[in-house]
GROMACS .gro file of N, CA and C in nm:
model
  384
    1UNK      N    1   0.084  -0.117   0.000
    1UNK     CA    2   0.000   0.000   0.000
    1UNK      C    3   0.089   0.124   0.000
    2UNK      N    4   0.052   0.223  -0.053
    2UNK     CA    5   0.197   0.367  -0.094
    2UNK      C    6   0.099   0.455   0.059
    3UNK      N    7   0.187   0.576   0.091
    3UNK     CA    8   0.164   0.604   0.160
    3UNK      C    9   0.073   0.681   0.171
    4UNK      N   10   0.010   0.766   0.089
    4UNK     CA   11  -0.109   0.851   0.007
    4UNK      C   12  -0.262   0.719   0.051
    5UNK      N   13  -0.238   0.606   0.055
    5UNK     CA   14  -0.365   0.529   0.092
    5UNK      C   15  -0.346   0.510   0.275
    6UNK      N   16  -0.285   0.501   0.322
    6UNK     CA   17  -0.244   0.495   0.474
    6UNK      C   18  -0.341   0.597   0.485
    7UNK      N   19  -0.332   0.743   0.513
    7UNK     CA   20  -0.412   0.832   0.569
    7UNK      C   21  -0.545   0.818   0.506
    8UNK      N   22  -0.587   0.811   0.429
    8UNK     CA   23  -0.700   0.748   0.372
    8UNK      C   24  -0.774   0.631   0.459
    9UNK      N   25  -0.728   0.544   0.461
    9UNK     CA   26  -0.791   0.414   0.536
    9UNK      C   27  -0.776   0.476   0.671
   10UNK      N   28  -0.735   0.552   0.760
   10UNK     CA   29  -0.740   0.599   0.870
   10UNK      C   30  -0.846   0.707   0.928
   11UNK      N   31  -0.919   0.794   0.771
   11UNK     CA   32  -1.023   0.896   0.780
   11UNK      C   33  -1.065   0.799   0.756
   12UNK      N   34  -1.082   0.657   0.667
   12UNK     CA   35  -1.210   0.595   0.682
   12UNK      C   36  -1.247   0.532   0.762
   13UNK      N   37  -1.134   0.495   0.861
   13UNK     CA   38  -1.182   0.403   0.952
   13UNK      C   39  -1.271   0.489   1.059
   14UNK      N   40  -1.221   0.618   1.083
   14UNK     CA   41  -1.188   0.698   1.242
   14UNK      C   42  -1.384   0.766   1.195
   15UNK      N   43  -1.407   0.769   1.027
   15UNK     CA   44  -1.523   0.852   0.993
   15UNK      C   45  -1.650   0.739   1.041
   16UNK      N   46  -1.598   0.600   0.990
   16UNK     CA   47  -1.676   0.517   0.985
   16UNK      C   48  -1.732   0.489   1.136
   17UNK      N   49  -1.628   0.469   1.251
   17UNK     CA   50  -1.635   0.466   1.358
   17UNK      C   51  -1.771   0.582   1.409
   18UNK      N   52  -1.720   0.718   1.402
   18UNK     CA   53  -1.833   0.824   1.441
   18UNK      C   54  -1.958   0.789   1.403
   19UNK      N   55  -1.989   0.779   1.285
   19UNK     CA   56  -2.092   0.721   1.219
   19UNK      C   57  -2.166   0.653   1.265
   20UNK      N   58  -2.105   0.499   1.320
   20UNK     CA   59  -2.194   0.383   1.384
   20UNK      C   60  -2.211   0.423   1.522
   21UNK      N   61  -2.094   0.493   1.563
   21UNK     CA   62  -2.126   0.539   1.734
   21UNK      C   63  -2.269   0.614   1.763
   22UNK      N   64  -2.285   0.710   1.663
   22UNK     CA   65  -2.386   0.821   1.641
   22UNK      C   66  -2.529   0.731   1.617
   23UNK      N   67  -2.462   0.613   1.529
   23UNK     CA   68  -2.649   0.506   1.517
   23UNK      C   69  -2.657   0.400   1.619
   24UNK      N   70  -2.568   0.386   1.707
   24UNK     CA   71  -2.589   0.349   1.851
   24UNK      C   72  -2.635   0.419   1.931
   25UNK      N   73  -2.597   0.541   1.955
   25UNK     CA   74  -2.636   0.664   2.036
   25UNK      C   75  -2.790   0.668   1.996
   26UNK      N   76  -2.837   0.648   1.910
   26UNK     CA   77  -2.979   0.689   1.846
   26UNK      C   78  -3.114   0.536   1.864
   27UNK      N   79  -2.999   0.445   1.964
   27UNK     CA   80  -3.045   0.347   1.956
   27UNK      C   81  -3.098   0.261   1.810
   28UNK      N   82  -3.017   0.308   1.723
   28UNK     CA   83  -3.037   0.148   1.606
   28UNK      C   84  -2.907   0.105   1.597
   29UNK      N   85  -2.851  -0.034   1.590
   29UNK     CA   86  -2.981  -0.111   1.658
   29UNK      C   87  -2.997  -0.142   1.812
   30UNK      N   88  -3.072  -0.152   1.819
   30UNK     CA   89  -3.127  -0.114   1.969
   30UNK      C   90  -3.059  -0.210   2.074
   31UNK      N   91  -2.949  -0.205   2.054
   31UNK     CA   92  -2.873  -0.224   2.213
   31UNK      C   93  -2.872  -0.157   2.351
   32UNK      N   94  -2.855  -0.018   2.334
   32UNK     CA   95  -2.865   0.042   2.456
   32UNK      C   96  -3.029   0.137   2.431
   33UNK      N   97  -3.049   0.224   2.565
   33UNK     CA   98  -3.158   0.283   2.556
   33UNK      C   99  -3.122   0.403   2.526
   34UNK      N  100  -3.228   0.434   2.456
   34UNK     CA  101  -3.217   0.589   2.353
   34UNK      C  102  -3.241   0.690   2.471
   35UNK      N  103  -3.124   0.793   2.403
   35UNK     CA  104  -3.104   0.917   2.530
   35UNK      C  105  -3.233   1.060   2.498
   36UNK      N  106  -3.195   1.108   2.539
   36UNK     CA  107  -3.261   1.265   2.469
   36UNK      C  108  -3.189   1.328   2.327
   37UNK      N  109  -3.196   1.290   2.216
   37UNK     CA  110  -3.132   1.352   2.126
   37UNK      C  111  -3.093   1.462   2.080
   38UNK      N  112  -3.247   1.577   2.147
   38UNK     CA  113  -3.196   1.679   2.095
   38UNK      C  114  -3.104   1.755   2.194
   39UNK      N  115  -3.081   1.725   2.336
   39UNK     CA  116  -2.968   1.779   2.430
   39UNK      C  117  -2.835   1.757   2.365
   40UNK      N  118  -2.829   1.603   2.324
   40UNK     CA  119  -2.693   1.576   2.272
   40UNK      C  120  -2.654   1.595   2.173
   41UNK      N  121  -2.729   1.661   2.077
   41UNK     CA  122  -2.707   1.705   1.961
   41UNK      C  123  -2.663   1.860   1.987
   42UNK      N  124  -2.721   1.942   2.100
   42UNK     CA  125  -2.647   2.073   2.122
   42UNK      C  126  -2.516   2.043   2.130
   43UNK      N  127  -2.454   1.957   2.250
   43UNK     CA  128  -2.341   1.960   2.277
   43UNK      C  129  -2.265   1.881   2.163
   44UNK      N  130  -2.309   1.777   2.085
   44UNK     CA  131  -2.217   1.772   1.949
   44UNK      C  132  -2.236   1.853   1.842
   45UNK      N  133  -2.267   1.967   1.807
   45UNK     CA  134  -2.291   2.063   1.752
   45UNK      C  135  -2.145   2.129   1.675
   46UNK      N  136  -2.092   2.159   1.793
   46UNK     CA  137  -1.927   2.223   1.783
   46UNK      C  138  -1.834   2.110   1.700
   47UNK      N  139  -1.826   2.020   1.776
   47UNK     CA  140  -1.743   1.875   1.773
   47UNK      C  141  -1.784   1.866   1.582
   48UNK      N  142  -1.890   1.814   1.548
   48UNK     CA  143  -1.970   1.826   1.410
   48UNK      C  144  -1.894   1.951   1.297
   49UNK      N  145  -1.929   2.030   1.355
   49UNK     CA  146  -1.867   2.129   1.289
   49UNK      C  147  -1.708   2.141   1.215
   50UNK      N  148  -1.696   2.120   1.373
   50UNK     CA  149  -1.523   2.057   1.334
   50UNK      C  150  -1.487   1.961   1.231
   51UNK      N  151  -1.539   1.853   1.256
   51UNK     CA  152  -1.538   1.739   1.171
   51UNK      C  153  -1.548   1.770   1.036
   52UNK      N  154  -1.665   1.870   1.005
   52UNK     CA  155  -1.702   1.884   0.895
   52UNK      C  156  -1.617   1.965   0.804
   53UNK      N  157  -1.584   2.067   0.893
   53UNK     CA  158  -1.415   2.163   0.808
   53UNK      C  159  -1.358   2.054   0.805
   54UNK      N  160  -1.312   2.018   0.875
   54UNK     CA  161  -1.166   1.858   0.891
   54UNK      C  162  -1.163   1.840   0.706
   55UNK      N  163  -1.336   1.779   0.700
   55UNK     CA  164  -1.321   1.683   0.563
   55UNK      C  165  -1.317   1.811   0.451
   56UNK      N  166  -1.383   1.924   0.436
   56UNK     CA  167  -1.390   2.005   0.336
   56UNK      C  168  -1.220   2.069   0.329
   57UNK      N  169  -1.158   2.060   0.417
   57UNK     CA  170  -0.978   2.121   0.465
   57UNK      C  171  -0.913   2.010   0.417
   58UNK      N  172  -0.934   1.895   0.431
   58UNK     CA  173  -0.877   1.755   0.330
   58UNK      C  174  -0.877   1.737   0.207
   59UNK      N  175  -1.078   1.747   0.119
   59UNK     CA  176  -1.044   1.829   0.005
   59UNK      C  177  -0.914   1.857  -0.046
   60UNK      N  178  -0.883   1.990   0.019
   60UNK     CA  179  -0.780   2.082  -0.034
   60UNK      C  180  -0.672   2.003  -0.015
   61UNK      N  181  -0.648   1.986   0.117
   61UNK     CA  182  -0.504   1.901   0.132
   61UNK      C  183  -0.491   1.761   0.211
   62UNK      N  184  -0.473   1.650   0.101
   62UNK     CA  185  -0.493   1.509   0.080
   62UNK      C  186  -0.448   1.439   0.262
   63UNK      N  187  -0.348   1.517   0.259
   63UNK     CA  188  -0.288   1.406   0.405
   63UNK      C  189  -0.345   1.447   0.520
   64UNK      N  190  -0.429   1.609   0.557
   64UNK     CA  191  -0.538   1.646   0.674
   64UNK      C  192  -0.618   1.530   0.669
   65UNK      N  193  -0.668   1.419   0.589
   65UNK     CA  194  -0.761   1.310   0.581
   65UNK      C  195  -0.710   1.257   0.757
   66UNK      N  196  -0.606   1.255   0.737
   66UNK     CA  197  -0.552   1.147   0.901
   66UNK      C  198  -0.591   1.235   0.984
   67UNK      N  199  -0.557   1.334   1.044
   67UNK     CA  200  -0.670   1.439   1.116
   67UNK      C  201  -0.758   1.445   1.091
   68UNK      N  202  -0.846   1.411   0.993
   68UNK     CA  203  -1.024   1.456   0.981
   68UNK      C  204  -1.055   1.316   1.084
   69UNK      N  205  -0.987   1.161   0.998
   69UNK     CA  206  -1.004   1.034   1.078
   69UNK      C  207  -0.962   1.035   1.205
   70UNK      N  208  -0.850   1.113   1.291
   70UNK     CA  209  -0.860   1.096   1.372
   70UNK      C  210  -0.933   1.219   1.527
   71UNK      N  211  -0.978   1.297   1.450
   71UNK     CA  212  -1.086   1.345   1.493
   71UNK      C  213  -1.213   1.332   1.517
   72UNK      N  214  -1.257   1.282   1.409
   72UNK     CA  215  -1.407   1.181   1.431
   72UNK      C  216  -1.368   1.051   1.516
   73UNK      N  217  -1.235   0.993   1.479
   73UNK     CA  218  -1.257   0.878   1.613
   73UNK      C  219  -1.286   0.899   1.724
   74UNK      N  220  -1.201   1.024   1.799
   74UNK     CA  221  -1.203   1.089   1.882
   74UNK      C  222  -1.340   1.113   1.948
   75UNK      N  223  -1.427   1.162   1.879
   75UNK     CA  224  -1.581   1.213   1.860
   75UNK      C  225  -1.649   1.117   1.929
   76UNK      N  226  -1.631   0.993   1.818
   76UNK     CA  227  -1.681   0.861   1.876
   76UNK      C  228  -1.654   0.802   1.985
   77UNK      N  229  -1.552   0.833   2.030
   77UNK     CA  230  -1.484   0.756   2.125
   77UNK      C  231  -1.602   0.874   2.272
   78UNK      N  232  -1.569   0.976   2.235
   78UNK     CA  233  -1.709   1.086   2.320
   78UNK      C  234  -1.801   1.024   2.326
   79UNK      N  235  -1.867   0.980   2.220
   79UNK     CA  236  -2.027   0.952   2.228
   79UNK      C  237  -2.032   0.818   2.340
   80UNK      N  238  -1.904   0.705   2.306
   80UNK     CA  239  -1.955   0.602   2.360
   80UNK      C  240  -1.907   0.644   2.477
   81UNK      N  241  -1.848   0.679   2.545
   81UNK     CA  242  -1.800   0.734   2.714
   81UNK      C  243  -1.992   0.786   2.709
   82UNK      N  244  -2.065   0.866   2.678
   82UNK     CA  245  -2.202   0.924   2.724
   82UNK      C  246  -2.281   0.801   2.697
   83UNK      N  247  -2.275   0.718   2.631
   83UNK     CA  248  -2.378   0.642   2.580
   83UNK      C  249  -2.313   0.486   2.759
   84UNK      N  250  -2.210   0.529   2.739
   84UNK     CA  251  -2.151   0.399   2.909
   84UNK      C  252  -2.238   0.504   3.037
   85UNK      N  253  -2.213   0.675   3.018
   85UNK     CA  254  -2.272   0.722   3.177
   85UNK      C  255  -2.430   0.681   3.168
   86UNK      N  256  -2.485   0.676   3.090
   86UNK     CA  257  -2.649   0.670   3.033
   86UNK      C  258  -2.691   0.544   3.069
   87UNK      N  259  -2.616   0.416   3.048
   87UNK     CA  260  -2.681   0.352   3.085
   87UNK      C  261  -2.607   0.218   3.165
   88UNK      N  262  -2.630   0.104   3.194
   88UNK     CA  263  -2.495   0.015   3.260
   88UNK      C  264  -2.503  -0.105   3.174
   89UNK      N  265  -2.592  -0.082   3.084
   89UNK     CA  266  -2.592  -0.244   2.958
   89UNK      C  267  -2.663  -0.243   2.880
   90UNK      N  268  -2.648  -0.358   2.814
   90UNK     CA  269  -2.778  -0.337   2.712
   90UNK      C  270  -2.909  -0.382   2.733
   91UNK      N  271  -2.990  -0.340   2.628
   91UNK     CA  272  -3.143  -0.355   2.667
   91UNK      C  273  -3.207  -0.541   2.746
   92UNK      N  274  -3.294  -0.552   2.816
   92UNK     CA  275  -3.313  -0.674   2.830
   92UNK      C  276  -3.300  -0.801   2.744
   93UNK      N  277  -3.392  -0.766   2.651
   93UNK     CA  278  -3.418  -0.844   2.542
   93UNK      C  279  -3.259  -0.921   2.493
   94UNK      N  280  -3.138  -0.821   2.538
   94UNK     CA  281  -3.042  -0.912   2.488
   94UNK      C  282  -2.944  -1.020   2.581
   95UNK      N  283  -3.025  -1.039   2.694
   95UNK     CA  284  -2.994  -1.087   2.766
   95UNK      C  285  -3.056  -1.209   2.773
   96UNK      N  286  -2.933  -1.349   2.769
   96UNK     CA  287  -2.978  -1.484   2.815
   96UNK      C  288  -2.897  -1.539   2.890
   97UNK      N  289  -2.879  -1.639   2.943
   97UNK     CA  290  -2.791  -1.772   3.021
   97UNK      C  291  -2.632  -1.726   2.967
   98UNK      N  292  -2.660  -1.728   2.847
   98UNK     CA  293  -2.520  -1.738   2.756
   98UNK      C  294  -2.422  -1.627   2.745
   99UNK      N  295  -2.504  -1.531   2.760
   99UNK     CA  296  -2.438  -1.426   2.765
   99UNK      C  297  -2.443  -1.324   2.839
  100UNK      N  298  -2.524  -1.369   2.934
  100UNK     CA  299  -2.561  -1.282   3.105
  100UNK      C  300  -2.401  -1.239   3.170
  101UNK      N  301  -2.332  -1.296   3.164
  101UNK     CA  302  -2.178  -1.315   3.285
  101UNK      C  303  -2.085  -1.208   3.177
  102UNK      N  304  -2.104  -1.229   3.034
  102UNK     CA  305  -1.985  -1.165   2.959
  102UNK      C  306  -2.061  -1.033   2.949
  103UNK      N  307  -2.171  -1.007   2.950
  103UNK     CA  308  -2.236  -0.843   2.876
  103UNK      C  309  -2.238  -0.801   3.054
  104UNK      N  310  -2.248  -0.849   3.210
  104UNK     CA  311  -2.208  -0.780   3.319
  104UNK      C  312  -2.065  -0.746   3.333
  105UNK      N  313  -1.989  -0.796   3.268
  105UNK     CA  314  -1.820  -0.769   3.304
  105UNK      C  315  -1.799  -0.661   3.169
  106UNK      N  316  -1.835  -0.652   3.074
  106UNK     CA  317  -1.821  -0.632   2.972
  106UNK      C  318  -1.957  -0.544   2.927
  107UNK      N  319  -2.012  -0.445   2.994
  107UNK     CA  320  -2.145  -0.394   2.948
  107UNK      C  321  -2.124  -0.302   2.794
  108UNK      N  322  -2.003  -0.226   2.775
  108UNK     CA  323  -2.036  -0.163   2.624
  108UNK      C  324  -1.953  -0.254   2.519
  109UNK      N  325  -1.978  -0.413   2.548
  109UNK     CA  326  -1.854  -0.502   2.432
  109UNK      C  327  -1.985  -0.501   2.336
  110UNK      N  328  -2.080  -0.475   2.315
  110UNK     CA  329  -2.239  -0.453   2.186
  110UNK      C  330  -2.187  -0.361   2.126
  111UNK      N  331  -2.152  -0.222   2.204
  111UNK     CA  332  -2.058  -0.132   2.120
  111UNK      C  333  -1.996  -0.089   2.061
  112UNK      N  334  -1.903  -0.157   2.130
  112UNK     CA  335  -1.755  -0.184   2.074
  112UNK      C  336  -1.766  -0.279   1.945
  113UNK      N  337  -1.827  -0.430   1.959
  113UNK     CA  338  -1.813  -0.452   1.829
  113UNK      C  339  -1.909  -0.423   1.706
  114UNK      N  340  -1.979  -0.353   1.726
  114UNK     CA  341  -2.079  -0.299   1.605
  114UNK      C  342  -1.995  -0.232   1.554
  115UNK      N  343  -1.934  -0.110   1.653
  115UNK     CA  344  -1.850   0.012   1.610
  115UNK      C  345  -1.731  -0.053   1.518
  116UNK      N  346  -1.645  -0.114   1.566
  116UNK     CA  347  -1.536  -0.087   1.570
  116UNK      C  348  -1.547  -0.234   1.500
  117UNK      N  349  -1.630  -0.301   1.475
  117UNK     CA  350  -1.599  -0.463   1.407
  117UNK      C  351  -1.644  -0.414   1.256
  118UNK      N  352  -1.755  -0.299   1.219
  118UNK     CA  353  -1.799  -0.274   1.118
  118UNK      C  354  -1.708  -0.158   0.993
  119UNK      N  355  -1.686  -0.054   1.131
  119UNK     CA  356  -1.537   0.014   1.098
  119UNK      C  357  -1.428  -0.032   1.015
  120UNK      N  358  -1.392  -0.126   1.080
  120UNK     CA  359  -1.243  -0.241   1.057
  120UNK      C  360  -1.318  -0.321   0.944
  121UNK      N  361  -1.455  -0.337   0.936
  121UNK     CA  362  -1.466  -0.396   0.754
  121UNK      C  363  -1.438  -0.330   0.655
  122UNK      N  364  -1.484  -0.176   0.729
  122UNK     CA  365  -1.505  -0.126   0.612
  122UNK      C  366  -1.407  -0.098   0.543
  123UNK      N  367  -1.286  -0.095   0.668
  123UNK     CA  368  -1.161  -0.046   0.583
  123UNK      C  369  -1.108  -0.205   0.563
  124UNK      N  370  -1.144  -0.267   0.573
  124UNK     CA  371  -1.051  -0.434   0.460
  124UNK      C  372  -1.111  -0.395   0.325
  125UNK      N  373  -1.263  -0.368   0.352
  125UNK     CA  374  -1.316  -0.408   0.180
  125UNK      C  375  -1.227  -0.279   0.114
  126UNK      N  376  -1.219  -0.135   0.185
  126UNK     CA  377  -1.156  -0.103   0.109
  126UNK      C  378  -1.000  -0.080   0.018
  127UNK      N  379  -0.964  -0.213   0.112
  127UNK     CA  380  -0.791  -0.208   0.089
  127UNK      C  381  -0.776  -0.299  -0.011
  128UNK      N  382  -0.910  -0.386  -0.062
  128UNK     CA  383  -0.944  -0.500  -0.157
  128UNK      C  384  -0.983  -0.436  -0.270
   0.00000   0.00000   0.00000
């Protein structure tokens, strides 16, 4: 891979990440319980903004991409710290025998791998 695709797969991973954090936060799919949206949408307001120069400032200059990606990770990595104070697990319904002991030791691992397992596809398919 040349080095011009490195920062690339890094805005896509770090964009992709925000993304799914933000459709967790919104409860789809419905792992945790849905917060007040429009409070948390004030306070990501700024953060958003940012992000959004990040990618239009990349545009212009190719290698800011690794700062735009690692700014939105960043973001994400925000949302899921609010989306852990909000609640202590996931919804009932995903709870059985089997997986009662690992989702109490482990309450945002639903999170984590939606986020960050879907993320990490997205950047294989795109290195294929």
């Amino acid at each position: 891979m040349s080095i011009p695709g490195i920062p690339f797969l890094i805005g896509i991973f770090g964009f992709c990440y925000l993304i799914l954090a933000l459709q967790v936060n919104s409860s789809f799919p419905p792992f945790y319980e849905k917060g007040d949206i429009e409070k948390e949408m004030k306070l990501d307001l700024p953060y958003m903004m940012a992000v959004f120069v990040l990618l239009v400032a990349s545009a212009l200059l190719p290698y800011l991409f690794v700062l735009f990606g690692l700014v939105s990770g960043w973001f994400g990595v925000r949302i899921r710290q609010r989306v852990q104070k909000r609640t202590r697990g996931p919804l009932p319904w995903l709870l059985n025998p089997l997986t009662i002991g690992v989702i109490n030791r482990w309450p945002m691992l639903l999170f984590d791998a939606w986020t960050i397992g879907l993320a990490a596809l997205m950047v294989i398919v795109m290195t294929f």
